[in-house]
Tab-separated table of C-alpha atoms and ligand atoms in Angstrom:
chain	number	residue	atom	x	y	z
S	1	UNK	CA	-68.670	-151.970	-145.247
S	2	UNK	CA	-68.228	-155.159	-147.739
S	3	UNK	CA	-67.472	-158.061	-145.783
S	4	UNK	CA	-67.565	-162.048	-147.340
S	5	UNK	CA	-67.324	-165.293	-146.520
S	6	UNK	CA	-65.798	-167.172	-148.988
S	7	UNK	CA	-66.760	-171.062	-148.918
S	8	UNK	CA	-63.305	-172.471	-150.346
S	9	UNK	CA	-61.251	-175.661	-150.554
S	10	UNK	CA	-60.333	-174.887	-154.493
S	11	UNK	CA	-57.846	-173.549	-156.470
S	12	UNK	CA	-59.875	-170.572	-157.293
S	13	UNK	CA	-60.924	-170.000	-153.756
S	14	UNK	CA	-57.639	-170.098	-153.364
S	15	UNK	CA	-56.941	-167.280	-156.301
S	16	UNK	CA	-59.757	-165.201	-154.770
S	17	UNK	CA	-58.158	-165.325	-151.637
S	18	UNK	CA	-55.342	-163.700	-152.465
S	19	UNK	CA	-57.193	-161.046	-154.573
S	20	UNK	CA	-59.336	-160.337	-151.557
S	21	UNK	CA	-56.599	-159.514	-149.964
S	22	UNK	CA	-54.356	-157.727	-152.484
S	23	UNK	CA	-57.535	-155.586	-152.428
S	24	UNK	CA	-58.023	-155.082	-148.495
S	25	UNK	CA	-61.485	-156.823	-149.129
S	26	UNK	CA	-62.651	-157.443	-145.619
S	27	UNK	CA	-63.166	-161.145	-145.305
S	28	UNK	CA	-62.819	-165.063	-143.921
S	29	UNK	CA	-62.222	-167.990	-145.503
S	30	UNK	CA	-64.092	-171.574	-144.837
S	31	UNK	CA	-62.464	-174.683	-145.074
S	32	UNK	CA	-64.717	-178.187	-144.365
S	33	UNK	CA	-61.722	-179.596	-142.590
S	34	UNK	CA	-61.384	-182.859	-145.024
S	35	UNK	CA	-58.048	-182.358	-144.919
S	36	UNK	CA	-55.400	-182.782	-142.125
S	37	UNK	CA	-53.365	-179.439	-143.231
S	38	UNK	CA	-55.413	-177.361	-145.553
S	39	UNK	CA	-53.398	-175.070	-147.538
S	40	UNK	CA	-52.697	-171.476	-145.660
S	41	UNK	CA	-54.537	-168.293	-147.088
S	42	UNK	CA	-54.065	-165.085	-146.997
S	43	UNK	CA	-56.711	-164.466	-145.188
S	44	UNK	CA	-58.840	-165.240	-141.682
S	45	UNK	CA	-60.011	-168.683	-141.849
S	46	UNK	CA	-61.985	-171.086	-140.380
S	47	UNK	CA	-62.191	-174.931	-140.242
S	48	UNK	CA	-65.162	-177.326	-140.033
S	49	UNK	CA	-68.853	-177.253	-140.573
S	50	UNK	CA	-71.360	-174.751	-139.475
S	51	UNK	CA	-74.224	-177.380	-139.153
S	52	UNK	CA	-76.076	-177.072	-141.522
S	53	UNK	CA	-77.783	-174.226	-144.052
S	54	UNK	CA	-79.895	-172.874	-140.400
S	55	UNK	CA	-76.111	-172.647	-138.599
S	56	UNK	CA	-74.858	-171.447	-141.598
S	57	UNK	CA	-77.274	-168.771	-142.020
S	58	UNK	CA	-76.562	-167.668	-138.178
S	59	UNK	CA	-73.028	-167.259	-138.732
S	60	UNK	CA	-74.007	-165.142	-141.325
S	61	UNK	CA	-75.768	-162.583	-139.455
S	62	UNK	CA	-73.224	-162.996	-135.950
S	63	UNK	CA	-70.510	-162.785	-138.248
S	64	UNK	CA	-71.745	-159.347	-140.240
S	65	UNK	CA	-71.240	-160.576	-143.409
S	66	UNK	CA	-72.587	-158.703	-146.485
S	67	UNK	CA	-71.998	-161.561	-148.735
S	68	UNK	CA	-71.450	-164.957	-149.194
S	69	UNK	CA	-68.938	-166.562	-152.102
S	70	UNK	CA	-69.516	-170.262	-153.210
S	71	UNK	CA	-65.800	-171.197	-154.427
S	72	UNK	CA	-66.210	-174.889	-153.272
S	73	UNK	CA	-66.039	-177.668	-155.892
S	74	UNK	CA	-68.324	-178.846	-158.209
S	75	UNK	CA	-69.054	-182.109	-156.207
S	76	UNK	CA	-69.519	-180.078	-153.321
S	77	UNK	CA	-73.127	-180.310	-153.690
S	78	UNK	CA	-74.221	-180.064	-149.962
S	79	UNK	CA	-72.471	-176.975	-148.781
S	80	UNK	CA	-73.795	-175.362	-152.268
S	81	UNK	CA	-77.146	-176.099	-151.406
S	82	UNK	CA	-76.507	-175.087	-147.963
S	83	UNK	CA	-75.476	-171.205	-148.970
S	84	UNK	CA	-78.553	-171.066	-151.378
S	85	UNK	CA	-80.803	-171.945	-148.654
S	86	UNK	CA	-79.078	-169.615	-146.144
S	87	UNK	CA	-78.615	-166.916	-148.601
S	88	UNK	CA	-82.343	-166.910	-149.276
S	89	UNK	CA	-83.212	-167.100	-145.525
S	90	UNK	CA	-81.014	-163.969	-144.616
S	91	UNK	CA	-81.515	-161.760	-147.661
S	92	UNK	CA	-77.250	-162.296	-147.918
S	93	UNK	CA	-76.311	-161.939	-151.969
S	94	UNK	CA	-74.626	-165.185	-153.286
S	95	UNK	CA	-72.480	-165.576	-156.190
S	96	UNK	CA	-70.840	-169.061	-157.355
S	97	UNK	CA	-67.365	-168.964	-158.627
S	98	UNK	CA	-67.729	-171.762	-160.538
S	99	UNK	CA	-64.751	-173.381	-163.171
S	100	UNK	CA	-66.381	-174.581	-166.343
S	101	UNK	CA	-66.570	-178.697	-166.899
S	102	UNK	CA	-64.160	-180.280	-169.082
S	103	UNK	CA	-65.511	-180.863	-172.318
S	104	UNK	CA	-64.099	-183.716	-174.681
S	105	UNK	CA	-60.954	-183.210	-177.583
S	106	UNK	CA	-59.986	-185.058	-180.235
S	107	UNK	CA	-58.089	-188.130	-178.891
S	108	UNK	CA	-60.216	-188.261	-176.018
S	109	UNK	CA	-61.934	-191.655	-175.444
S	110	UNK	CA	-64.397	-190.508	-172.681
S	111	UNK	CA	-66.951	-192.631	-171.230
S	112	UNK	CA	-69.333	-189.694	-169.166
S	113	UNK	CA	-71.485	-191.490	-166.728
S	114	UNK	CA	-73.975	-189.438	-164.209
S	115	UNK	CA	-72.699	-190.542	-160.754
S	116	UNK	CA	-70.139	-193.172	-159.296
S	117	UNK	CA	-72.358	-196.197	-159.661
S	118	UNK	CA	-72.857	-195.729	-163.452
S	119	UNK	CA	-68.999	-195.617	-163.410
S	120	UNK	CA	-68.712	-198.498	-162.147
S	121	UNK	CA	-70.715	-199.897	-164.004
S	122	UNK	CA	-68.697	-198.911	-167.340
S	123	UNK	CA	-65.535	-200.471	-166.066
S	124	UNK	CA	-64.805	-203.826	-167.813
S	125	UNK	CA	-65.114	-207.400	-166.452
S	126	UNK	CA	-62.112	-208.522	-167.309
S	127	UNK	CA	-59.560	-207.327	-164.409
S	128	UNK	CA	-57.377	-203.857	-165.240
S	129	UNK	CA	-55.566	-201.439	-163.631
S	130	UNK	CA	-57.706	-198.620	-162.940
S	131	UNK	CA	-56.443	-195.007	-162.283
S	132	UNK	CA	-59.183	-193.824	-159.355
S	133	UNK	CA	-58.752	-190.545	-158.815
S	134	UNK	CA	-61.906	-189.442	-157.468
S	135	UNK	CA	-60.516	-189.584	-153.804
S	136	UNK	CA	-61.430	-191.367	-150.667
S	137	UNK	CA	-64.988	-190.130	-150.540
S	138	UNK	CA	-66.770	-192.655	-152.390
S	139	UNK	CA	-64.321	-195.779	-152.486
S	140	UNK	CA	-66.645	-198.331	-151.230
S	141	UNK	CA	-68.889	-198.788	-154.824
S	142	UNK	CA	-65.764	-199.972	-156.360
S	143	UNK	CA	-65.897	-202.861	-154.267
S	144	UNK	CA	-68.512	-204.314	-156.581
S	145	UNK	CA	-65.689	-204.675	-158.821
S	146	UNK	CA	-62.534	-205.987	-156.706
S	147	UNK	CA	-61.130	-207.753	-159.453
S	148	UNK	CA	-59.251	-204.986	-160.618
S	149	UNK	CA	-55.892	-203.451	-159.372
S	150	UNK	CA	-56.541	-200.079	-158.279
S	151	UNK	CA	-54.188	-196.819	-158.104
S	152	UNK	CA	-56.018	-193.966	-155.459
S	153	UNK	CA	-54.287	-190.959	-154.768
S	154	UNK	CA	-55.231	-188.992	-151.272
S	155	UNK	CA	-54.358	-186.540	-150.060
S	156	UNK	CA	-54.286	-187.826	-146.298
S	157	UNK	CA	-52.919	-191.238	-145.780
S	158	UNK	CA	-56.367	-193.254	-144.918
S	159	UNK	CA	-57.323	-193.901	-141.742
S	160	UNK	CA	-59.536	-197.378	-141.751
S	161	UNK	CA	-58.246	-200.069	-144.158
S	162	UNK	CA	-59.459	-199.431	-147.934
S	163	UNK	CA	-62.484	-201.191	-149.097
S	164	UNK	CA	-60.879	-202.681	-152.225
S	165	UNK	CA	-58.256	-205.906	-151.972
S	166	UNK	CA	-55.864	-204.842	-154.573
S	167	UNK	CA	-55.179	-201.096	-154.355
S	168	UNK	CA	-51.786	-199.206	-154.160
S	169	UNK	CA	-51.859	-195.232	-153.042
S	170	UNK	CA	-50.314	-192.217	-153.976
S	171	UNK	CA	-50.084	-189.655	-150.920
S	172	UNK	CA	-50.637	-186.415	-152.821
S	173	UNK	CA	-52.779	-182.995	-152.910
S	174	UNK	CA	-51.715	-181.425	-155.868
S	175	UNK	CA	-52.494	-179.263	-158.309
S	176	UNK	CA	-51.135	-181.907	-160.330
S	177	UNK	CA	-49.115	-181.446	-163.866
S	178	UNK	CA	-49.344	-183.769	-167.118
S	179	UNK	CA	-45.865	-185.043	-167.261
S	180	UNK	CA	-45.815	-185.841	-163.761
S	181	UNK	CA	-49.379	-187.598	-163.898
S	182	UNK	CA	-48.211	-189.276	-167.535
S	183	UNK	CA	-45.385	-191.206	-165.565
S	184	UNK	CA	-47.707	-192.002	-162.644
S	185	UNK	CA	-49.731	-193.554	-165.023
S	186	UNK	CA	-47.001	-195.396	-167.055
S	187	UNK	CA	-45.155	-196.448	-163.577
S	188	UNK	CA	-48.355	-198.451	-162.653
S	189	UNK	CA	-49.264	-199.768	-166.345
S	190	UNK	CA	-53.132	-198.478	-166.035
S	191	UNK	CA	-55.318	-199.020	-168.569
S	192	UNK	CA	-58.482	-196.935	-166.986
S	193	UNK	CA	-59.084	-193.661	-165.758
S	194	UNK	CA	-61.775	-192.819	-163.373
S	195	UNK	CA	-62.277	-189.283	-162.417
S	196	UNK	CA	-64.714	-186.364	-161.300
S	197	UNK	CA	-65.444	-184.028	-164.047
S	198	UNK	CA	-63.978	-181.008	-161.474
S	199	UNK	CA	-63.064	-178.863	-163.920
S	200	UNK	CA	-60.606	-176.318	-163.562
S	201	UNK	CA	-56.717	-176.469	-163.915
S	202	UNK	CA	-55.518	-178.431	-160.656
S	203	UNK	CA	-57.068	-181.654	-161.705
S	204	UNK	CA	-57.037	-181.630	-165.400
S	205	UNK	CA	-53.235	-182.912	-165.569
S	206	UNK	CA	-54.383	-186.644	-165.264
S	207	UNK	CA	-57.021	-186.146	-168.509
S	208	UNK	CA	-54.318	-184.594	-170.617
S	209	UNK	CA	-51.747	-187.514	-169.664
S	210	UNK	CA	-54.499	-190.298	-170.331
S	211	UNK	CA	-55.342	-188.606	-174.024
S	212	UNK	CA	-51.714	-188.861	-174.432
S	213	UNK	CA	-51.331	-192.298	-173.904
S	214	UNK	CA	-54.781	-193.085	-175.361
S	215	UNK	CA	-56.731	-194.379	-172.085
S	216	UNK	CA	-60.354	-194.832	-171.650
S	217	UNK	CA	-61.558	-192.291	-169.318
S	218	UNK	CA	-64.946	-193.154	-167.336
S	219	UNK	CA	-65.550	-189.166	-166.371
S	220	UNK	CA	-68.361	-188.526	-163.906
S	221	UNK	CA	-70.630	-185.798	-164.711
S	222	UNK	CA	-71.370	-183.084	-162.138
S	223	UNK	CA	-74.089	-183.333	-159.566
S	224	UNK	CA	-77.092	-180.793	-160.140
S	225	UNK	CA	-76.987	-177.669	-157.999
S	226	UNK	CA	-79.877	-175.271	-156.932
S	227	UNK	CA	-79.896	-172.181	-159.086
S	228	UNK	CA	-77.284	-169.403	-157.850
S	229	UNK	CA	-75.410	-166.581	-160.231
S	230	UNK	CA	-72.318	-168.146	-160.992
S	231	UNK	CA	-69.143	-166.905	-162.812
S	232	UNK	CA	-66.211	-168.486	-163.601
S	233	UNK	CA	-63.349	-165.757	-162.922
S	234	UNK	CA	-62.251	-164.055	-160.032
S	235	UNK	CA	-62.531	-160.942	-161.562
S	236	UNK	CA	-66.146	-161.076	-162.283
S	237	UNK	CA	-66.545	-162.086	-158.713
S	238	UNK	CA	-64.064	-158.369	-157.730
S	239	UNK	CA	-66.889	-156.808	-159.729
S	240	UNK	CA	-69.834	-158.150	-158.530
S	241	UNK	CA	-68.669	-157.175	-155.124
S	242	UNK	CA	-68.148	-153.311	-155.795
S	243	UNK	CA	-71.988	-153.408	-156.789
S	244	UNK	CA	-73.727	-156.216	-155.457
S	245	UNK	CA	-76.449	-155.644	-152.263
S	246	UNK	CA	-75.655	-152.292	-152.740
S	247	UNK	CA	-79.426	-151.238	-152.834
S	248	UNK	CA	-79.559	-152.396	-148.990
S	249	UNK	CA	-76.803	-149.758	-148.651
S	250	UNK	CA	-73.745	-152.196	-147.925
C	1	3Y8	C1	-60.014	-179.820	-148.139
C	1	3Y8	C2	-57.665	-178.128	-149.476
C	1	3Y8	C3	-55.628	-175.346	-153.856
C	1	3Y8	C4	-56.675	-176.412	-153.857
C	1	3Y8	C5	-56.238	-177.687	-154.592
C	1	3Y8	C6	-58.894	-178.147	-157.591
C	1	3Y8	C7	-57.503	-178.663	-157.434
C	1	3Y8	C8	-55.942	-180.096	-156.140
C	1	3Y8	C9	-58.061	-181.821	-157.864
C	1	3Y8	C10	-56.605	-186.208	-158.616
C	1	3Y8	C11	-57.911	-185.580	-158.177
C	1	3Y8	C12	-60.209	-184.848	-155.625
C	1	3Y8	C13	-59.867	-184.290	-154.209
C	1	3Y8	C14	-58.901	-182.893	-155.790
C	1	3Y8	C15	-58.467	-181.748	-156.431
C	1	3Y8	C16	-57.330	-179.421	-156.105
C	1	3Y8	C17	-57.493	-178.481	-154.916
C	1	3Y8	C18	-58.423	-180.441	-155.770
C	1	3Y8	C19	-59.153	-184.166	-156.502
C	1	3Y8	C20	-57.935	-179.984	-151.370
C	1	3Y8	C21	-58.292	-179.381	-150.033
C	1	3Y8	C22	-59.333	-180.081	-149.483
C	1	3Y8	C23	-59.683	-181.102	-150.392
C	1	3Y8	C24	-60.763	-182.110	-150.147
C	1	3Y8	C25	-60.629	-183.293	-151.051
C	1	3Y8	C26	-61.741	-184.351	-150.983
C	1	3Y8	C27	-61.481	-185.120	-152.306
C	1	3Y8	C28	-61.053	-184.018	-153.268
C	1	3Y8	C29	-58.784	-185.079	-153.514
C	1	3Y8	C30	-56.325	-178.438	-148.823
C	1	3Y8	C31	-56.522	-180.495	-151.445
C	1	3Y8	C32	-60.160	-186.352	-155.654
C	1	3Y8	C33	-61.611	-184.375	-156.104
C	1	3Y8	O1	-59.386	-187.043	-147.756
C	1	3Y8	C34	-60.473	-186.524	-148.067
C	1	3Y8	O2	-61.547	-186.672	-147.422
C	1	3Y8	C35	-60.469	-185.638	-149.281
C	1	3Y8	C36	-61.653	-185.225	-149.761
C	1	3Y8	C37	-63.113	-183.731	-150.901
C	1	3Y8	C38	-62.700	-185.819	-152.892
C	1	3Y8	C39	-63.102	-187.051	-152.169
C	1	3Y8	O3	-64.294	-187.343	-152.302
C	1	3Y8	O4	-62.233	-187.653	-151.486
C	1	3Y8	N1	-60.709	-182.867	-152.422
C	1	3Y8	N2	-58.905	-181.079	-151.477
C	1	3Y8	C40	-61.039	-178.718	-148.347
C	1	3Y8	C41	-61.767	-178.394	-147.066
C	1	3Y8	O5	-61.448	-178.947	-145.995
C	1	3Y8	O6	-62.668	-177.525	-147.156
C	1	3Y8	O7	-56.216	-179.488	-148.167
C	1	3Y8	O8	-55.442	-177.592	-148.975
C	1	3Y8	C42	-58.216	-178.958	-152.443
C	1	3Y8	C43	-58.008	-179.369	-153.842
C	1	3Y8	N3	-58.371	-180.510	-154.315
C	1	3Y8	O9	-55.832	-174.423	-153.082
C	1	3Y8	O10	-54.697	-175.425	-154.641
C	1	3Y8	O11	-59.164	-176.989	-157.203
C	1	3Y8	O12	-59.780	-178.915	-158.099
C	1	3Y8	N4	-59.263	-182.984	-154.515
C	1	3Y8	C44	-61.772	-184.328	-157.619
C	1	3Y8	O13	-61.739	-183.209	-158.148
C	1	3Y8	O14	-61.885	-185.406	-158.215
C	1	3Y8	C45	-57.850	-184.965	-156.769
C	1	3Y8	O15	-55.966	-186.902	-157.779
C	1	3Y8	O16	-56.227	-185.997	-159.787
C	2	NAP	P1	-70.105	-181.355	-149.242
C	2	NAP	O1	-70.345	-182.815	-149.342
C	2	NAP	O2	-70.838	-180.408	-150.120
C	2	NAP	O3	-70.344	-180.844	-147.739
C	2	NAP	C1	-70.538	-181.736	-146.656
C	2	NAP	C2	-70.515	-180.882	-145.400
C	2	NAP	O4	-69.170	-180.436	-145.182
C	2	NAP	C3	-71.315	-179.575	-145.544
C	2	NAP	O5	-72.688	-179.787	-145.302
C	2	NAP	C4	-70.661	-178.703	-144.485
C	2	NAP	O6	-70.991	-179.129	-143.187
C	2	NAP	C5	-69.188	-179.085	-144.675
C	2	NAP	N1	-68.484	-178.224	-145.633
C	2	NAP	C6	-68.195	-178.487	-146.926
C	2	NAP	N2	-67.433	-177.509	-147.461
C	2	NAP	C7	-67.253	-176.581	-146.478
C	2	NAP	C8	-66.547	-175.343	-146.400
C	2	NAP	N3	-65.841	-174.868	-147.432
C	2	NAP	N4	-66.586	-174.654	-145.212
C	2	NAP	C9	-67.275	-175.157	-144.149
C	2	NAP	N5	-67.945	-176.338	-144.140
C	2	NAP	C10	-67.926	-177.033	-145.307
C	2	NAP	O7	-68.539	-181.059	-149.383
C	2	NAP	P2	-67.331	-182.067	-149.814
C	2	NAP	O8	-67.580	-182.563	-151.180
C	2	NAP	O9	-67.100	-182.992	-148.669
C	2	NAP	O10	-66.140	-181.013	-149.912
C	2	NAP	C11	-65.550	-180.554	-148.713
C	2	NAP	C12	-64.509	-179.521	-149.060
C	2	NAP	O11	-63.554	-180.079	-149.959
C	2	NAP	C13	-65.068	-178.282	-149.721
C	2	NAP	O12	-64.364	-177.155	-149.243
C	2	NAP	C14	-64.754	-178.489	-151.192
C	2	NAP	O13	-64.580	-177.254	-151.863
C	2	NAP	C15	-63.449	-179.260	-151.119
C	2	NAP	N6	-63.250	-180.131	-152.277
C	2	NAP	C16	-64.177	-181.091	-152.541
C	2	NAP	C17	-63.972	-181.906	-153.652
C	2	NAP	C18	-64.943	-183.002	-153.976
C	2	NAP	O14	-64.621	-183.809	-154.851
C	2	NAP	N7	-66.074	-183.067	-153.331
C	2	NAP	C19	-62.843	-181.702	-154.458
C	2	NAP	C20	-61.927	-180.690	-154.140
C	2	NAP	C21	-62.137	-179.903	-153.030
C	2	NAP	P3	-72.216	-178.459	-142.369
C	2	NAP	O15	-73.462	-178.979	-143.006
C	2	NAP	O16	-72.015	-178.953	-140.956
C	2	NAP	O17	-72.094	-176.955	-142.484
């Protein structure tokens, strides 16, 4: 009897969610609990860590589950390396669903930097108005460089006061779409785009709106990951169910 836990907190978890259970695919659905109201699935979820890959690979077992689906983000590099390590330790199969990274177009003027203080490193001197969309995880860098004015969007309003002197928020969780995230951008008169290179549909609006307007992008390139199968539709993930850990007779 097939039954997964699906690590989520993505629009594609969220899409697998609801094929899961279109398909009366017994499962439960992880959040982290970053947020303060996750979106609802369609599904049995829970919120919060396990703590750590050895909890992680003990709710495996207690919980009965035949396998284990990585739909977290691309910058969600702990958990990942969490359900590799638990995965291995239980014998549980693993599959990644996994969007590809954005990859640059004509009118693009990218910058791609490996990690958050390479990117801000690549922002100018002289002070600009900086689009930061890379969330509230990883703020405090940017101090280095107060001199600019920064837009953030969150998706909770912060808690503690912001590390950075001159910074405005949007309040928003998105998906996000281009027109929308073209006026944002027009509205506050930025000249800089910071962002994650997530992939996928939900974040991409904010890329398409700074081509348009011909913005310098600083993009941040994906943190490595332990080797897992990955796949980047839920369909291939449907499939690899109906035949996966079958040999231990699942
Ligand atoms: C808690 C679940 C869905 C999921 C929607 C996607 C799309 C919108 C784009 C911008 C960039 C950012 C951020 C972002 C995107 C989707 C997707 C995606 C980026 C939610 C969610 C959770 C989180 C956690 C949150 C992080 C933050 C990152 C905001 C829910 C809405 C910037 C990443 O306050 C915090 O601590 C927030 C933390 C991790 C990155 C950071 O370092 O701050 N996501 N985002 C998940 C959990 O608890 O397990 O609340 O409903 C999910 C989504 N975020 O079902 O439609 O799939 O990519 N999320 C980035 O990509 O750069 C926003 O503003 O353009
Ligand atoms: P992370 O740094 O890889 O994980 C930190 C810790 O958070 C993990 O060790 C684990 O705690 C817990 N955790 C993370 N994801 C979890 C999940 N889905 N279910 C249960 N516990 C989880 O993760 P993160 O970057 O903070 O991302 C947290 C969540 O936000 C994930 O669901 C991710 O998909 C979503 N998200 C992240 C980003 C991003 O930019 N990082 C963007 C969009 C959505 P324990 O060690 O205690 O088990």
């Amino acid at each position: 009897m097939t039954r997964v836990l699906l690590l989520g907190g993505t629009t594609e978890a969220s899409l697998l969610a609801q094929a899961l259970a279109q398909a009366g695919i017994a499962a439960v659905f992880s959040y982290a609990g970053r947020t303060g109201a996750p979106i609802a699935q369609p599904l049995p979820t829970r919120i919060g860590g396990f703590g750590g890959a050895e909890a992680m690979a003990k709710a495996l077992r207690e919980g009965g589950f035949t396998h284990l689906v990585d739909a977290t983000h691309p910058f969600a590099a702990q958990i990942s390396a969490n359900a590799v390590a638990a995965c291995a330790e239980t014998g549980t199969p693993l599959i990644a669903l996994q969007r590809p990274a954005w990859t640059a177009q004509d009118g693009d003027r990218w910058t791609r930097v490996a990690d958050t203080a390479a990117a801000v490193a690549a922002l100018p001197d002289a002070p600009a108005r900086v689009f930061l969309a890379t969330g509230k995880q990883g703020l405090l860098p940017f101090a280095l460089k107060s001199q600019h004015q920064y837009l953030l969007r969150l998706v909770d309003p912060p808690e503690a006061p912001l590390p950075l002197p001159h910074a405005s928020v949007v309040i928003a969780r998105g998906p996000f779409d281009a027109e929308g995230d073209k006026a944002l951008m027009i509205g506050h008169r930025i000249t800089h785009l910071v962002a994650k290179n997530a992939g996928g549909l939900g974040a991409e609006a904010k890329l398409i709106a700074a081509r348009a307007l011909g913005l310098p992008v600083i993009l941040i390139d994906r943190p490595t990951l332990p080797p897992r199968s990955e796949v980047a539709s839920v369909a291939e993930v449907i499939d690899w169910l109906s035949h996966a850990g079958t040999e231990r007779g699942v």
